[in-house]
Amino acid sequence: MAAPEASIRFIPVLERTEKHDEVGQFSLRYLSADGTSVAEQGILKPTLDGKDHVLHKIGEFTFTAPDGQVFRTTYVADHLGFRAIGDHLPKSVVA
């Protein structure tokens, strides 16, 4: 049995800003007509041994669920891994 086809709807982007530099750092921001927004920044930072650089990312995204609830997630991705925070996400337990 074939899977049902998903309905695809086009949601226009109302605002779009992107800046990039010559070494790979960047900032971007998008806002779509349904209220979804995305913002992210990539910053090169020295590695712990000081011999190289690594791209650290910080950002956030917000979207509205079909039931009207708004979800906002902020995050950091760096040498410690990916860490996301949002009221809708499970909280880690401190031992």
mmCIF file with all atom_site columns, C-alpha atoms in Angstrom:
data_model
loop_
_atom_site.group_PDB
_atom_site.id
_atom_site.type_symbol
_atom_site.label_atom_id
_atom_site.label_alt_id
_atom_site.label_comp_id
_atom_site.label_asym_id
_atom_site.label_entity_id
_atom_site.label_seq_id
_atom_site.pdbx_PDB_ins_code
_atom_site.Cartn_x
_atom_site.Cartn_y
_atom_site.Cartn_z
_atom_site.occupancy
_atom_site.B_iso_or_equiv
_atom_site.pdbx_formal_charge
_atom_site.auth_seq_id
_atom_site.auth_comp_id
_atom_site.auth_asym_id
_atom_site.auth_atom_id
_atom_site.pdbx_PDB_model_num
ATOM 1  C CA . MET A 1 1  ? 0.000  0.000  0.000  1.00 0.00 ? 1  MET A CA 1
ATOM 2  C CA . ALA A 1 2  ? 1.389  3.371  -0.994 1.00 0.00 ? 2  ALA A CA 1
ATOM 3  C CA . ALA A 1 3  ? 1.874  6.061  1.610  1.00 0.00 ? 3  ALA A CA 1
ATOM 4  C CA . PRO A 1 4  ? -0.556 8.971  1.333  1.00 0.00 ? 4  PRO A CA 1
ATOM 5  C CA . GLU A 1 5  ? 0.873  12.056 -0.310 1.00 0.00 ? 5  GLU A CA 1
ATOM 6  C CA . ALA A 1 6  ? 1.653  14.884 2.054  1.00 0.00 ? 6  ALA A CA 1
ATOM 7  C CA . SER A 1 7  ? 0.093  18.184 1.237  1.00 0.00 ? 7  SER A CA 1
ATOM 8  C CA . ILE A 1 8  ? 2.717  20.836 0.659  1.00 0.00 ? 8  ILE A CA 1
ATOM 9  C CA . ARG A 1 9  ? 1.887  24.475 1.049  1.00 0.00 ? 9  ARG A CA 1
ATOM 10 C CA . PHE A 1 10 ? 4.087  27.385 0.170  1.00 0.00 ? 10 PHE A CA 1
ATOM 11 C CA . ILE A 1 11 ? 4.798  29.816 3.000  1.00 0.00 ? 11 ILE A CA 1
ATOM 12 C CA . PRO A 1 12 ? 6.500  33.002 1.795  1.00 0.00 ? 12 PRO A CA 1
ATOM 13 C CA . VAL A 1 13 ? 9.556  34.435 3.493  1.00 0.00 ? 13 VAL A CA 1
ATOM 14 C CA . LEU A 1 14 ? 8.806  38.015 4.553  1.00 0.00 ? 14 LEU A CA 1
ATOM 15 C CA . GLU A 1 15 ? 12.261 38.973 5.791  1.00 0.00 ? 15 GLU A CA 1
ATOM 16 C CA . ARG A 1 16 ? 15.673 37.493 5.109  1.00 0.00 ? 16 ARG A CA 1
ATOM 17 C CA . THR A 1 17 ? 19.013 38.817 6.264  1.00 0.00 ? 17 THR A CA 1
ATOM 18 C CA . GLU A 1 18 ? 22.322 37.008 5.855  1.00 0.00 ? 18 GLU A CA 1
ATOM 19 C CA . LYS A 1 19 ? 25.850 38.248 6.448  1.00 0.00 ? 19 LYS A CA 1
ATOM 20 C CA . HIS A 1 20 ? 29.007 36.212 5.879  1.00 0.00 ? 20 HIS A CA 1
ATOM 21 C CA . ASP A 1 21 ? 32.652 37.122 6.270  1.00 0.00 ? 21 ASP A CA 1
ATOM 22 C CA . GLU A 1 22 ? 35.741 35.790 4.554  1.00 0.00 ? 22 GLU A CA 1
ATOM 23 C CA . VAL A 1 23 ? 36.625 33.297 7.319  1.00 0.00 ? 23 VAL A CA 1
ATOM 24 C CA . GLY A 1 24 ? 33.217 31.603 7.600  1.00 0.00 ? 24 GLY A CA 1
ATOM 25 C CA . GLN A 1 25 ? 31.537 33.530 10.381 1.00 0.00 ? 25 GLN A CA 1
ATOM 26 C CA . PHE A 1 26 ? 27.940 34.462 9.722  1.00 0.00 ? 26 PHE A CA 1
ATOM 27 C CA . SER A 1 27 ? 24.651 35.790 11.005 1.00 0.00 ? 27 SER A CA 1
ATOM 28 C CA . LEU A 1 28 ? 21.239 35.127 9.541  1.00 0.00 ? 28 LEU A CA 1
ATOM 29 C CA . ARG A 1 29 ? 17.609 35.867 10.253 1.00 0.00 ? 29 ARG A CA 1
ATOM 30 C CA . TYR A 1 30 ? 14.428 34.707 8.539  1.00 0.00 ? 30 TYR A CA 1
ATOM 31 C CA . LEU A 1 31 ? 10.781 35.498 9.167  1.00 0.00 ? 31 LEU A CA 1
ATOM 32 C CA . SER A 1 32 ? 8.028  33.683 7.277  1.00 0.00 ? 32 SER A CA 1
ATOM 33 C CA . ALA A 1 33 ? 4.390  34.610 6.742  1.00 0.00 ? 33 ALA A CA 1
ATOM 34 C CA . ASP A 1 34 ? 3.186  32.017 9.250  1.00 0.00 ? 34 ASP A CA 1
ATOM 35 C CA . GLY A 1 35 ? 5.219  33.686 12.028 1.00 0.00 ? 35 GLY A CA 1
ATOM 36 C CA . THR A 1 36 ? 8.066  31.195 12.025 1.00 0.00 ? 36 THR A CA 1
ATOM 37 C CA . SER A 1 37 ? 11.362 32.915 12.735 1.00 0.00 ? 37 SER A CA 1
ATOM 38 C CA . VAL A 1 38 ? 14.953 31.710 12.726 1.00 0.00 ? 38 VAL A CA 1
ATOM 39 C CA . ALA A 1 39 ? 18.071 33.568 13.846 1.00 0.00 ? 39 ALA A CA 1
ATOM 40 C CA . GLU A 1 40 ? 21.577 32.125 14.027 1.00 0.00 ? 40 GLU A CA 1
ATOM 41 C CA . GLN A 1 41 ? 25.093 33.384 14.440 1.00 0.00 ? 41 GLN A CA 1
ATOM 42 C CA . GLY A 1 42 ? 28.323 31.486 13.782 1.00 0.00 ? 42 GLY A CA 1
ATOM 43 C CA . ILE A 1 43 ? 31.460 32.761 15.475 1.00 0.00 ? 43 ILE A CA 1
ATOM 44 C CA . LEU A 1 44 ? 34.969 31.348 15.070 1.00 0.00 ? 44 LEU A CA 1
ATOM 45 C CA . LYS A 1 45 ? 36.680 30.795 18.419 1.00 0.00 ? 45 LYS A CA 1
ATOM 46 C CA . PRO A 1 46 ? 40.102 29.331 19.196 1.00 0.00 ? 46 PRO A CA 1
ATOM 47 C CA . THR A 1 47 ? 40.230 25.648 20.086 1.00 0.00 ? 47 THR A CA 1
ATOM 48 C CA . LEU A 1 48 ? 41.180 24.785 23.648 1.00 0.00 ? 48 LEU A CA 1
ATOM 49 C CA . ASP A 1 49 ? 44.768 24.084 22.603 1.00 0.00 ? 49 ASP A CA 1
ATOM 50 C CA . GLY A 1 50 ? 44.934 27.359 20.663 1.00 0.00 ? 50 GLY A CA 1
ATOM 51 C CA . LYS A 1 51 ? 46.150 25.655 17.476 1.00 0.00 ? 51 LYS A CA 1
ATOM 52 C CA . ASP A 1 52 ? 43.003 26.090 15.393 1.00 0.00 ? 52 ASP A CA 1
ATOM 53 C CA . HIS A 1 53 ? 39.515 27.570 15.401 1.00 0.00 ? 53 HIS A CA 1
ATOM 54 C CA . VAL A 1 54 ? 36.060 26.051 15.692 1.00 0.00 ? 54 VAL A CA 1
ATOM 55 C CA . LEU A 1 55 ? 32.713 27.519 14.650 1.00 0.00 ? 55 LEU A CA 1
ATOM 56 C CA . HIS A 1 56 ? 30.433 28.122 17.631 1.00 0.00 ? 56 HIS A CA 1
ATOM 57 C CA . LYS A 1 57 ? 26.759 28.617 16.805 1.00 0.00 ? 57 LYS A CA 1
ATOM 58 C CA . ILE A 1 58 ? 24.091 30.366 18.832 1.00 0.00 ? 58 ILE A CA 1
ATOM 59 C CA . GLY A 1 59 ? 20.538 30.818 17.704 1.00 0.00 ? 59 GLY A CA 1
ATOM 60 C CA . GLU A 1 60 ? 16.831 30.521 18.196 1.00 0.00 ? 60 GLU A CA 1
ATOM 61 C CA . PHE A 1 61 ? 13.731 29.550 16.310 1.00 0.00 ? 61 PHE A CA 1
ATOM 62 C CA . THR A 1 62 ? 10.060 30.150 16.987 1.00 0.00 ? 62 THR A CA 1
ATOM 63 C CA . PHE A 1 63 ? 7.035  28.538 15.380 1.00 0.00 ? 63 PHE A CA 1
ATOM 64 C CA . THR A 1 64 ? 3.308  28.210 15.987 1.00 0.00 ? 64 THR A CA 1
ATOM 65 C CA . ALA A 1 65 ? 1.822  24.719 16.283 1.00 0.00 ? 65 ALA A CA 1
ATOM 66 C CA . PRO A 1 66 ? -1.479 23.854 14.561 1.00 0.00 ? 66 PRO A CA 1
ATOM 67 C CA . ASP A 1 67 ? -3.277 24.305 17.917 1.00 0.00 ? 67 ASP A CA 1
ATOM 68 C CA . GLY A 1 68 ? -1.992 27.909 18.133 1.00 0.00 ? 68 GLY A CA 1
ATOM 69 C CA . GLN A 1 69 ? 0.643  27.297 20.793 1.00 0.00 ? 69 GLN A CA 1
ATOM 70 C CA . VAL A 1 70 ? 3.896  29.187 20.160 1.00 0.00 ? 70 VAL A CA 1
ATOM 71 C CA . PHE A 1 71 ? 7.148  27.306 20.680 1.00 0.00 ? 71 PHE A CA 1
ATOM 72 C CA . ARG A 1 72 ? 10.504 29.055 21.117 1.00 0.00 ? 72 ARG A CA 1
ATOM 73 C CA . THR A 1 73 ? 13.822 27.239 21.268 1.00 0.00 ? 73 THR A CA 1
ATOM 74 C CA . THR A 1 74 ? 17.222 28.790 21.892 1.00 0.00 ? 74 THR A CA 1
ATOM 75 C CA . TYR A 1 75 ? 20.427 26.843 21.391 1.00 0.00 ? 75 TYR A CA 1
ATOM 76 C CA . VAL A 1 76 ? 24.195 26.816 21.530 1.00 0.00 ? 76 VAL A CA 1
ATOM 77 C CA . ALA A 1 77 ? 26.448 24.461 19.568 1.00 0.00 ? 77 ALA A CA 1
ATOM 78 C CA . ASP A 1 78 ? 30.100 24.572 20.523 1.00 0.00 ? 78 ASP A CA 1
ATOM 79 C CA . HIS A 1 79 ? 32.954 22.421 21.850 1.00 0.00 ? 79 HIS A CA 1
ATOM 80 C CA . LEU A 1 80 ? 30.595 21.216 24.611 1.00 0.00 ? 80 LEU A CA 1
ATOM 81 C CA . GLY A 1 81 ? 28.012 19.927 22.102 1.00 0.00 ? 81 GLY A CA 1
ATOM 82 C CA . PHE A 1 82 ? 24.487 21.029 21.199 1.00 0.00 ? 82 PHE A CA 1
ATOM 83 C CA . ARG A 1 83 ? 22.338 22.446 23.997 1.00 0.00 ? 83 ARG A CA 1
ATOM 84 C CA . ALA A 1 84 ? 18.761 23.552 23.429 1.00 0.00 ? 84 ALA A CA 1
ATOM 85 C CA . ILE A 1 85 ? 16.443 25.365 25.841 1.00 0.00 ? 85 ILE A CA 1
ATOM 86 C CA . GLY A 1 86 ? 12.695 25.778 25.530 1.00 0.00 ? 86 GLY A CA 1
ATOM 87 C CA . ASP A 1 87 ? 9.713  25.551 27.860 1.00 0.00 ? 87 ASP A CA 1
ATOM 88 C CA . HIS A 1 88 ? 8.405  22.661 25.727 1.00 0.00 ? 88 HIS A CA 1
ATOM 89 C CA . LEU A 1 89 ? 11.638 20.628 25.992 1.00 0.00 ? 89 LEU A CA 1
ATOM 90 C CA . PRO A 1 90 ? 12.406 18.126 28.761 1.00 0.00 ? 90 PRO A CA 1
ATOM 91 C CA . LYS A 1 91 ? 14.686 19.420 31.505 1.00 0.00 ? 91 LYS A CA 1
ATOM 92 C CA . SER A 1 92 ? 17.834 17.535 32.465 1.00 0.00 ? 92 SER A CA 1
ATOM 93 C CA . VAL A 1 93 ? 18.083 16.203 35.976 1.00 0.00 ? 93 VAL A CA 1
ATOM 94 C CA . VAL A 1 94 ? 21.051 17.346 38.037 1.00 0.00 ? 94 VAL A CA 1
ATOM 95 C CA . ALA A 1 95 ? 22.523 14.488 40.070 1.00 0.00 ? 95 ALA A CA 1
#
